[in-house]
Amino acid sequence: MHCLNLSAAKAITIPQLRHAQEVIRDTVSCFRSSAKRSNLLTSCIEQCDDTRVSKSYLTKMCTTRFIERHTSVVCFRSLLRFVMESLSLMASWQSSDASKTANTLINSISRSETVIGLVVLEHICSILLPTTRLLQTSGLDLVEAKSGVDGMLEALDSLRESEQFSKIFDEAIAVAVMLEITLDKPRTASRSVYRAAASATLPTQSLTQSGPDVSDPVEHYYRINVFFPAFDEIRQDIRLRFSQKQQQAVYLSRAVPAFMQFDDAVGDWTKLEKAISVYRDSFSDHAVVPKAEYELWRRKWHHQSAACRPRTALAALDQCGIYPNFSTILQLLATLPVTTAEAECLFFEMERTLTAIRATMEERRLEDLLLLQVHRQETPTIEAVIDRFAAVSARRLKFVL
């Protein structure tokens, strides 16, 4: 999870995206700092009476919780027209501080670089958000996590194409029409070949090639200077962080029947053998025994339909009672930590439980309270506690009815 968060942070190395993110943060801070401003935004949303709008407030852009950062960008994009309407009303207030802040935010949002950066950032966050939510679930399997990351990379690769940016640019044009502005590119040197000023003028060969229409110099400029660098930075950083060392541990997923390559047994075993060599100390048998168990395990599931094959390590673990080495492999696969979500939840509960009033409690009582906070589904009902209390010894009051 931490690796994905660091990779997502690479997007803000692009100046346009960083500026768009700062505008979102300042706008959210402006509305959340005052109840009057927050009520103004809520009233604008309610007056519209649009059933497609599910949010009535802006989500704070947290610096550490990336799932809230992605949600904040998507929420800001969906409420942009209500935000601009609220800022226009706020600009007419008698308070000089409020009117000055509103005019500053209106000018910042109305810039072409902000509009392009906002739309591109929304598409990036919409791809990263499902995987971010997946990696923050407790008890996550390594196979499921790797499958989510691979699907995210495929989506980023497909969105990186020039044809996809034409659709994104059309969305930016729609936003510019709503803001009553015209998208333009900044002034650049005509002969500059550096990245920040690339595509100052359209190359002549691009106009004669078949493919997407790049006759618009504004679209061509933002495609080269914003869209391509942002997606390349994220894709390269994700592939770098999920490197060969992590890939060897993921090769343990070859023991799960749903991910076995039945048409290439040799290559499948070679990848699984690399993962077994990393955890060689966990196996007591010679290397020949796991290979023989692999052949038996593969034959067992070869003629089964894809729907009947287990897709997780825990589901496959219930089916390999007579294969001790494969049972060890699946146990390793099921217990390898994918994220720190469960540990973070425990520390969060500790901050809520160990307050200043409870500073003198004993360690045993603190552990009991933390267990009650974490495992709420296992907490007995009030009736069960009363029955247990009444059954311990004789009472003057009749607790059990």
CSV table of C-alpha atoms in Angstrom, one decimal:
chain,number,residue,atom,x,y,z
A,1,MET,CA,0.0,0.0,0.0
A,2,HIS,CA,2.8,2.4,0.9
A,3,CYS,CA,4.5,1.7,-2.5
A,4,LEU,CA,1.3,2.6,-4.4
A,5,ASN,CA,0.9,5.8,-2.3
A,6,LEU,CA,4.5,6.8,-3.2
A,7,SER,CA,3.8,6.1,-6.9
A,8,ALA,CA,0.6,8.1,-6.9
A,9,ALA,CA,2.6,11.0,-5.5
A,10,LYS,CA,4.6,11.1,-8.7
A,11,ALA,CA,1.7,12.6,-10.5
A,12,ILE,CA,2.1,15.9,-8.6
A,13,THR,CA,5.6,16.3,-9.9
A,14,ILE,CA,4.0,17.7,-13.1
A,15,PRO,CA,3.5,21.5,-12.4
A,16,GLN,CA,0.0,21.6,-13.9
A,17,LEU,CA,-1.3,18.7,-11.7
A,18,ARG,CA,0.4,20.1,-8.6
A,19,HIS,CA,-1.2,23.5,-9.2
A,20,ALA,CA,-4.6,21.8,-9.7
A,21,GLN,CA,-4.2,19.9,-6.5
A,22,GLU,CA,-3.2,23.1,-4.6
A,23,VAL,CA,-6.3,24.8,-5.9
A,24,ILE,CA,-8.5,21.9,-4.7
A,25,ARG,CA,-6.9,22.0,-1.3
A,26,ASP,CA,-7.3,25.8,-1.0
A,27,THR,CA,-11.0,25.6,-2.1
A,28,VAL,CA,-11.9,22.8,0.3
A,29,SER,CA,-10.1,24.7,3.1
A,30,CYS,CA,-12.1,27.8,2.2
A,31,PHE,CA,-15.5,26.2,2.5
A,32,ARG,CA,-14.7,23.9,5.5
A,33,SER,CA,-13.2,26.8,7.6
A,34,SER,CA,-16.6,28.5,8.0
A,35,ALA,CA,-20.1,27.1,8.6
A,36,LYS,CA,-21.6,30.0,6.7
A,37,ARG,CA,-19.6,29.1,3.6
A,38,SER,CA,-20.3,25.5,4.0
A,39,ASN,CA,-24.1,26.2,4.2
A,40,LEU,CA,-23.8,28.4,1.1
A,41,LEU,CA,-22.4,25.5,-0.9
A,42,THR,CA,-25.0,23.1,0.5
A,43,SER,CA,-27.9,25.4,-0.4
A,44,CYS,CA,-26.6,25.8,-4.0
A,45,ILE,CA,-26.6,22.0,-4.3
A,46,GLU,CA,-30.1,21.6,-2.8
A,47,GLN,CA,-31.5,24.4,-5.1
A,48,CYS,CA,-30.3,22.5,-8.1
A,49,ASP,CA,-32.4,19.4,-7.2
A,50,ASP,CA,-30.2,17.1,-9.3
A,51,THR,CA,-30.5,13.5,-8.3
A,52,ARG,CA,-27.2,12.7,-9.9
A,53,VAL,CA,-25.3,14.7,-7.3
A,54,SER,CA,-24.8,12.5,-4.2
A,55,LYS,CA,-22.4,14.8,-2.3
A,56,SER,CA,-23.4,17.9,-0.4
A,57,TYR,CA,-20.0,18.9,0.8
A,58,LEU,CA,-16.3,18.9,-0.3
A,59,THR,CA,-14.0,16.1,1.0
A,60,LYS,CA,-10.9,17.2,2.7
A,61,MET,CA,-7.6,16.4,0.8
A,62,CYS,CA,-5.6,14.5,3.4
A,63,THR,CA,-1.8,14.5,2.9
A,64,THR,CA,-1.3,10.9,4.2
A,65,ARG,CA,-4.6,9.0,3.4
A,66,PHE,CA,-4.4,8.7,-0.3
A,67,ILE,CA,-7.9,7.2,-0.6
A,68,GLU,CA,-9.3,10.5,0.8
A,69,ARG,CA,-7.1,12.4,-1.6
A,70,HIS,CA,-8.5,10.5,-4.6
A,71,THR,CA,-12.0,10.9,-3.3
A,72,SER,CA,-11.5,14.6,-2.8
A,73,VAL,CA,-10.4,15.1,-6.4
A,74,VAL,CA,-13.4,13.2,-7.8
A,75,CYS,CA,-15.8,15.0,-5.4
A,76,PHE,CA,-14.4,18.4,-6.4
A,77,ARG,CA,-14.8,17.7,-10.1
A,78,SER,CA,-18.5,16.6,-9.6
A,79,LEU,CA,-19.3,19.7,-7.6
A,80,LEU,CA,-17.3,22.2,-9.6
A,81,ARG,CA,-20.3,24.1,-11.0
A,82,PHE,CA,-21.8,24.5,-7.5
A,83,VAL,CA,-18.4,25.6,-6.2
A,84,MET,CA,-18.2,28.3,-8.8
A,85,GLU,CA,-21.7,29.5,-8.1
A,86,SER,CA,-21.0,29.7,-4.4
A,87,LEU,CA,-17.7,31.6,-4.9
A,88,SER,CA,-19.5,34.1,-7.2
A,89,LEU,CA,-22.0,34.7,-4.4
A,90,MET,CA,-19.3,34.9,-1.8
A,91,ALA,CA,-17.4,37.5,-3.9
A,92,SER,CA,-20.3,39.9,-3.3
A,93,TRP,CA,-20.2,39.7,0.5
A,94,GLN,CA,-19.2,42.7,2.5
A,95,SER,CA,-16.4,40.9,4.3
A,96,SER,CA,-13.2,41.9,2.5
A,97,ASP,CA,-11.5,38.6,3.5
A,98,ALA,CA,-14.2,36.4,2.1
A,99,SER,CA,-14.6,38.4,-1.1
A,100,LYS,CA,-10.8,38.5,-1.7
A,101,THR,CA,-10.5,34.7,-1.1
A,102,ALA,CA,-13.4,34.0,-3.5
A,103,ASN,CA,-12.0,36.2,-6.3
A,104,THR,CA,-8.6,34.6,-5.9
A,105,LEU,CA,-10.1,31.1,-6.1
A,106,ILE,CA,-12.3,32.0,-9.1
A,107,ASN,CA,-9.2,33.3,-11.0
A,108,SER,CA,-7.2,30.2,-10.1
A,109,ILE,CA,-10.0,27.7,-11.1
A,110,SER,CA,-10.6,29.6,-14.4
A,111,ARG,CA,-7.0,29.1,-15.7
A,112,SER,CA,-6.5,26.7,-18.6
A,113,GLU,CA,-3.8,24.8,-16.8
A,114,THR,CA,-6.0,24.2,-13.8
A,115,VAL,CA,-8.9,22.9,-15.9
A,116,ILE,CA,-6.6,20.5,-17.8
A,117,GLY,CA,-4.8,19.4,-14.6
A,118,LEU,CA,-8.1,18.9,-12.8
A,119,VAL,CA,-9.6,16.6,-15.6
A,120,VAL,CA,-6.3,14.6,-16.0
A,121,LEU,CA,-6.0,14.3,-12.2
A,122,GLU,CA,-9.6,13.1,-12.0
A,123,HIS,CA,-8.9,10.3,-14.5
A,124,ILE,CA,-5.7,9.2,-12.7
A,125,CYS,CA,-7.5,9.2,-9.4
A,126,SER,CA,-10.5,7.2,-10.8
A,127,ILE,CA,-8.1,4.5,-11.8
A,128,LEU,CA,-6.1,4.4,-8.6
A,129,LEU,CA,-9.1,4.7,-6.3
A,130,PRO,CA,-10.4,1.1,-6.6
A,131,THR,CA,-7.0,-0.4,-6.1
A,132,THR,CA,-6.3,1.9,-3.1
A,133,ARG,CA,-9.6,0.8,-1.5
A,134,LEU,CA,-8.6,-2.8,-2.2
A,135,LEU,CA,-5.2,-2.5,-0.5
A,136,GLN,CA,-6.7,-0.9,2.6
A,137,THR,CA,-9.0,-3.9,3.3
A,138,SER,CA,-8.0,-6.1,6.2
A,139,GLY,CA,-7.1,-9.7,5.6
A,140,LEU,CA,-6.1,-9.1,2.0
A,141,ASP,CA,-4.7,-12.0,0.0
A,142,LEU,CA,-1.4,-11.5,-1.9
A,143,VAL,CA,-3.0,-13.0,-5.0
A,144,GLU,CA,-5.9,-10.6,-4.9
A,145,ALA,CA,-3.6,-7.6,-4.3
A,146,LYS,CA,-1.3,-8.5,-7.3
A,147,SER,CA,-4.4,-9.0,-9.5
A,148,GLY,CA,-5.6,-5.6,-8.6
A,149,VAL,CA,-2.3,-3.9,-9.3
A,150,ASP,CA,-2.0,-5.7,-12.6
A,151,GLY,CA,-5.5,-4.5,-13.6
A,152,MET,CA,-4.6,-1.0,-12.6
A,153,LEU,CA,-1.4,-1.0,-14.8
A,154,GLU,CA,-3.4,-2.3,-17.8
A,155,ALA,CA,-5.9,0.5,-17.3
A,156,LEU,CA,-3.1,3.0,-17.1
A,157,ASP,CA,-1.5,1.6,-20.3
A,158,SER,CA,-4.7,1.8,-22.2
A,159,LEU,CA,-5.5,5.3,-21.1
A,160,ARG,CA,-2.0,6.5,-22.0
A,161,GLU,CA,-2.9,6.4,-25.8
A,162,SER,CA,-3.3,9.6,-27.7
A,163,GLU,CA,-6.9,8.7,-28.7
A,164,GLN,CA,-7.8,8.6,-25.0
A,165,PHE,CA,-6.5,12.1,-24.4
A,166,SER,CA,-8.7,13.5,-27.1
A,167,LYS,CA,-11.7,12.3,-25.1
A,168,ILE,CA,-10.2,13.8,-21.9
A,169,PHE,CA,-9.5,17.1,-23.8
A,170,ASP,CA,-13.2,17.2,-24.9
A,171,GLU,CA,-14.2,16.9,-21.2
A,172,ALA,CA,-11.8,19.8,-20.4
A,173,ILE,CA,-13.5,21.8,-23.2
A,174,ALA,CA,-16.9,21.1,-21.6
A,175,VAL,CA,-15.6,22.3,-18.3
A,176,ALA,CA,-14.2,25.4,-19.9
A,177,VAL,CA,-17.6,26.2,-21.5
A,178,MET,CA,-19.2,25.8,-18.2
A,179,LEU,CA,-16.7,28.3,-16.7
A,180,GLU,CA,-17.1,30.6,-19.7
A,181,ILE,CA,-13.4,30.5,-20.6
A,182,THR,CA,-11.3,29.4,-23.6
A,183,LEU,CA,-8.5,26.9,-23.3
A,184,ASP,CA,-5.2,28.2,-24.4
A,185,LYS,CA,-1.5,27.3,-24.0
A,186,PRO,CA,1.1,29.5,-22.3
A,187,ARG,CA,3.6,31.4,-24.3
A,188,THR,CA,6.6,29.3,-25.2
A,189,ALA,CA,9.7,29.7,-27.3
A,190,SER,CA,9.2,28.4,-30.8
A,191,ARG,CA,12.6,26.7,-31.0
A,192,SER,CA,12.7,25.2,-27.5
A,193,VAL,CA,13.0,21.4,-27.3
A,194,TYR,CA,12.9,21.1,-23.5
A,195,ARG,CA,10.0,19.3,-21.9
A,196,ALA,CA,8.4,22.3,-20.3
A,197,ALA,CA,8.1,24.1,-23.6
A,198,ALA,CA,7.8,21.1,-26.0
A,199,SER,CA,5.3,21.3,-28.8
A,200,ALA,CA,5.4,25.1,-28.9
A,201,THR,CA,4.6,24.7,-32.6
A,202,LEU,CA,3.2,21.6,-34.3
A,203,PRO,CA,5.8,19.5,-36.2
A,204,THR,CA,5.1,19.3,-39.9
A,205,GLN,CA,5.3,15.5,-40.0
A,206,SER,CA,2.6,15.1,-37.3
A,207,LEU,CA,0.1,16.8,-39.6
A,208,THR,CA,0.7,14.3,-42.4
A,209,GLN,CA,0.6,11.1,-40.4
A,210,SER,CA,-2.5,9.0,-40.1
A,211,GLY,CA,-3.9,8.7,-36.6
A,212,PRO,CA,-5.5,11.0,-34.2
A,213,ASP,CA,-6.2,14.6,-35.1
A,214,VAL,CA,-3.4,16.8,-33.7
A,215,SER,CA,-4.2,19.9,-35.6
A,216,ASP,CA,-5.2,21.7,-32.4
A,217,PRO,CA,-2.0,23.2,-31.0
A,218,VAL,CA,-3.5,23.5,-27.5
A,219,GLU,CA,-4.5,19.8,-27.3
A,220,HIS,CA,-1.1,18.9,-28.7
A,221,TYR,CA,0.7,21.0,-26.1
A,222,TYR,CA,-1.1,19.5,-23.1
A,223,ARG,CA,-0.8,16.0,-24.5
A,224,ILE,CA,3.0,16.2,-24.5
A,225,ASN,CA,3.6,18.4,-21.5
A,226,VAL,CA,0.9,17.2,-19.0
A,227,PHE,CA,-0.8,13.9,-20.1
A,228,PHE,CA,2.1,11.8,-21.2
A,229,PRO,CA,4.5,12.8,-18.4
A,230,ALA,CA,2.0,12.2,-15.7
A,231,PHE,CA,1.0,8.7,-16.8
A,232,ASP,CA,4.6,7.8,-17.6
A,233,GLU,CA,5.8,8.8,-14.1
A,234,ILE,CA,3.1,6.8,-12.4
A,235,ARG,CA,3.5,3.7,-14.6
A,236,GLN,CA,7.3,3.6,-14.4
A,237,ASP,CA,7.4,4.2,-10.6
A,238,ILE,CA,4.8,1.4,-10.0
A,239,ARG,CA,6.8,-1.1,-12.1
A,240,LEU,CA,10.0,0.0,-10.3
A,241,ARG,CA,8.6,-0.4,-6.8
A,242,PHE,CA,6.9,-3.8,-7.6
A,243,SER,CA,10.2,-5.1,-8.7
A,244,GLN,CA,11.7,-8.5,-9.2
A,245,LYS,CA,12.1,-9.1,-5.5
A,246,GLN,CA,8.3,-8.7,-4.9
A,247,GLN,CA,7.6,-10.6,-8.1
A,248,GLN,CA,9.3,-13.7,-6.7
A,249,ALA,CA,7.0,-13.7,-3.7
A,250,VAL,CA,4.0,-13.3,-6.1
A,251,TYR,CA,5.1,-16.4,-7.9
A,252,LEU,CA,3.8,-18.3,-5.0
A,253,SER,CA,0.4,-17.6,-6.5
A,254,ARG,CA,1.2,-20.3,-9.1
A,255,ALA,CA,0.1,-22.8,-6.4
A,256,VAL,CA,-3.4,-21.4,-6.5
A,257,PRO,CA,-5.4,-23.5,-9.1
A,258,ALA,CA,-7.1,-20.5,-10.7
A,259,PHE,CA,-3.7,-19.0,-11.6
A,260,MET,CA,-1.9,-22.1,-12.7
A,261,GLN,CA,-0.7,-22.3,-16.4
A,262,PHE,CA,-2.0,-25.8,-17.3
A,263,ASP,CA,-0.7,-25.5,-20.9
A,264,ASP,CA,2.8,-24.6,-19.8
A,265,ALA,CA,3.7,-26.8,-16.9
A,266,VAL,CA,7.5,-26.4,-17.3
A,267,GLY,CA,7.3,-22.6,-17.2
A,268,ASP,CA,4.8,-22.6,-14.5
A,269,TRP,CA,6.9,-24.8,-12.2
A,270,THR,CA,10.0,-22.7,-13.0
A,271,LYS,CA,8.4,-19.6,-11.7
A,272,LEU,CA,7.0,-21.4,-8.6
A,273,GLU,CA,10.5,-22.9,-8.0
A,274,LYS,CA,12.0,-19.5,-7.8
A,275,ALA,CA,9.5,-18.5,-5.1
A,276,ILE,CA,10.2,-21.7,-3.2
A,277,SER,CA,13.9,-21.1,-3.2
A,278,VAL,CA,13.3,-17.8,-1.4
A,279,TYR,CA,11.6,-19.7,1.5
A,280,ARG,CA,13.7,-22.8,1.3
A,281,ASP,CA,14.2,-22.9,5.1
A,282,SER,CA,10.4,-23.5,5.5
A,283,PHE,CA,10.6,-26.9,3.7
A,284,SER,CA,12.0,-30.0,5.2
A,285,ASP,CA,11.8,-32.2,2.1
A,286,HIS,CA,14.2,-32.3,-0.9
A,287,ALA,CA,13.4,-30.2,-3.9
A,288,VAL,CA,12.2,-33.3,-5.8
A,289,VAL,CA,9.3,-33.8,-3.4
A,290,PRO,CA,7.6,-30.3,-4.0
A,291,LYS,CA,8.0,-30.9,-7.8
A,292,ALA,CA,6.2,-34.2,-7.5
A,293,GLU,CA,3.5,-32.7,-5.4
A,294,TYR,CA,3.2,-30.0,-8.1
A,295,GLU,CA,2.5,-32.6,-10.8
A,296,LEU,CA,-0.1,-34.3,-8.6
A,297,TRP,CA,-1.7,-31.0,-7.7
A,298,ARG,CA,-1.8,-29.8,-11.3
A,299,ARG,CA,-3.4,-33.1,-12.5
A,300,LYS,CA,-6.0,-32.8,-9.8
A,301,TRP,CA,-7.3,-29.4,-11.1
A,302,HIS,CA,-6.5,-29.8,-14.8
A,303,HIS,CA,-9.8,-31.4,-15.7
A,304,GLN,CA,-11.8,-29.2,-13.4
A,305,SER,CA,-13.8,-26.3,-14.9
A,306,ALA,CA,-12.5,-22.7,-14.2
A,307,ALA,CA,-15.4,-22.0,-12.0
A,308,CYS,CA,-14.6,-24.9,-9.6
A,309,ARG,CA,-10.9,-23.9,-9.2
A,310,PRO,CA,-10.1,-22.0,-5.9
A,311,ARG,CA,-9.1,-18.4,-6.5
A,312,THR,CA,-7.6,-17.6,-3.1
A,313,ALA,CA,-4.9,-19.3,-1.0
A,314,LEU,CA,-7.3,-20.0,1.9
A,315,ALA,CA,-9.8,-21.7,-0.4
A,316,ALA,CA,-7.0,-23.8,-1.9
A,317,LEU,CA,-5.6,-24.7,1.5
A,318,ASP,CA,-8.7,-26.6,2.4
A,319,GLN,CA,-8.2,-28.9,-0.6
A,320,CYS,CA,-4.5,-29.9,-0.2
A,321,GLY,CA,-4.5,-32.0,3.0
A,322,ILE,CA,-2.3,-34.8,1.4
A,323,TYR,CA,0.2,-32.3,0.0
A,324,PRO,CA,2.3,-31.0,3.0
A,325,ASN,CA,4.7,-29.0,0.9
A,326,PHE,CA,2.0,-27.3,-1.1
A,327,SER,CA,0.2,-26.7,2.2
A,328,THR,CA,3.2,-24.8,3.4
A,329,ILE,CA,3.3,-22.8,0.2
A,330,LEU,CA,-0.3,-21.8,0.5
A,331,GLN,CA,0.2,-20.9,4.2
A,332,LEU,CA,3.0,-18.6,3.2
A,333,LEU,CA,0.9,-17.1,0.5
A,334,ALA,CA,-2.0,-16.5,2.8
A,335,THR,CA,0.1,-15.0,5.7
A,336,LEU,CA,2.4,-12.7,3.7
A,337,PRO,CA,1.6,-9.2,4.8
A,338,VAL,CA,0.3,-7.2,1.8
A,339,THR,CA,-0.6,-3.9,3.6
A,340,THR,CA,-0.4,-2.4,7.1
A,341,ALA,CA,-4.1,-1.6,7.2
A,342,GLU,CA,-4.8,-3.9,10.2
A,343,ALA,CA,-1.9,-2.5,12.2
A,344,GLU,CA,-2.9,1.1,11.4
A,345,CYS,CA,-6.5,0.4,12.5
A,346,LEU,CA,-5.2,-1.0,15.8
A,347,PHE,CA,-3.0,2.1,16.5
A,348,PHE,CA,-6.0,4.3,15.6
A,349,GLU,CA,-8.2,2.5,18.1
A,350,MET,CA,-5.5,2.9,20.7
A,351,GLU,CA,-5.5,6.6,20.2
A,352,ARG,CA,-9.3,6.7,20.7
A,353,THR,CA,-9.1,4.4,23.8
A,354,LEU,CA,-6.1,5.6,25.7
A,355,THR,CA,-7.3,9.1,26.5
A,356,ALA,CA,-6.2,11.4,29.2
A,357,ILE,CA,-9.0,10.2,31.5
A,358,ARG,CA,-7.9,6.6,31.1
A,359,ALA,CA,-4.2,7.3,31.5
A,360,THR,CA,-4.0,5.3,34.8
A,361,MET,CA,-5.7,2.1,33.6
A,362,GLU,CA,-3.8,-1.2,33.8
A,363,GLU,CA,-2.3,-2.9,30.7
A,364,ARG,CA,-4.7,-5.8,30.9
A,365,ARG,CA,-7.7,-3.6,30.9
A,366,LEU,CA,-6.3,-1.6,27.9
A,367,GLU,CA,-5.8,-4.8,26.0
A,368,ASP,CA,-9.4,-5.9,26.7
A,369,LEU,CA,-10.8,-2.6,25.6
A,370,LEU,CA,-8.7,-2.6,22.4
A,371,LEU,CA,-10.0,-6.2,21.6
A,372,LEU,CA,-13.6,-5.0,22.1
A,373,GLN,CA,-12.9,-2.0,19.8
A,374,VAL,CA,-11.3,-4.1,17.0
A,375,HIS,CA,-13.6,-7.2,17.1
A,376,ARG,CA,-16.9,-5.4,17.4
A,377,GLN,CA,-18.7,-8.3,15.6
A,378,GLU,CA,-17.7,-10.6,18.4
A,379,THR,CA,-19.0,-8.4,21.2
A,380,PRO,CA,-21.8,-10.0,23.2
A,381,THR,CA,-25.2,-8.3,23.4
A,382,ILE,CA,-26.4,-6.5,26.6
A,383,GLU,CA,-28.9,-9.3,27.2
A,384,ALA,CA,-26.2,-12.0,27.1
A,385,VAL,CA,-24.0,-10.0,29.6
A,386,ILE,CA,-26.9,-9.7,32.0
A,387,ASP,CA,-27.7,-13.4,31.8
A,388,ARG,CA,-24.0,-14.2,32.4
A,389,PHE,CA,-23.9,-11.8,35.4
A,390,ALA,CA,-27.1,-13.3,36.8
A,391,ALA,CA,-25.9,-16.9,36.4
A,392,VAL,CA,-22.6,-16.4,38.3
A,393,SER,CA,-24.3,-16.4,41.8
A,394,ALA,CA,-27.6,-15.9,43.5
A,395,ARG,CA,-28.9,-12.3,43.3
A,396,ARG,CA,-31.6,-10.5,45.2
A,397,LEU,CA,-32.9,-9.0,42.0
A,398,LYS,CA,-34.3,-11.3,39.4
A,399,PHE,CA,-32.3,-10.5,36.3
A,400,VAL,CA,-33.4,-13.5,34.1
A,401,LEU,CA,-37.0,-13.2,33.1
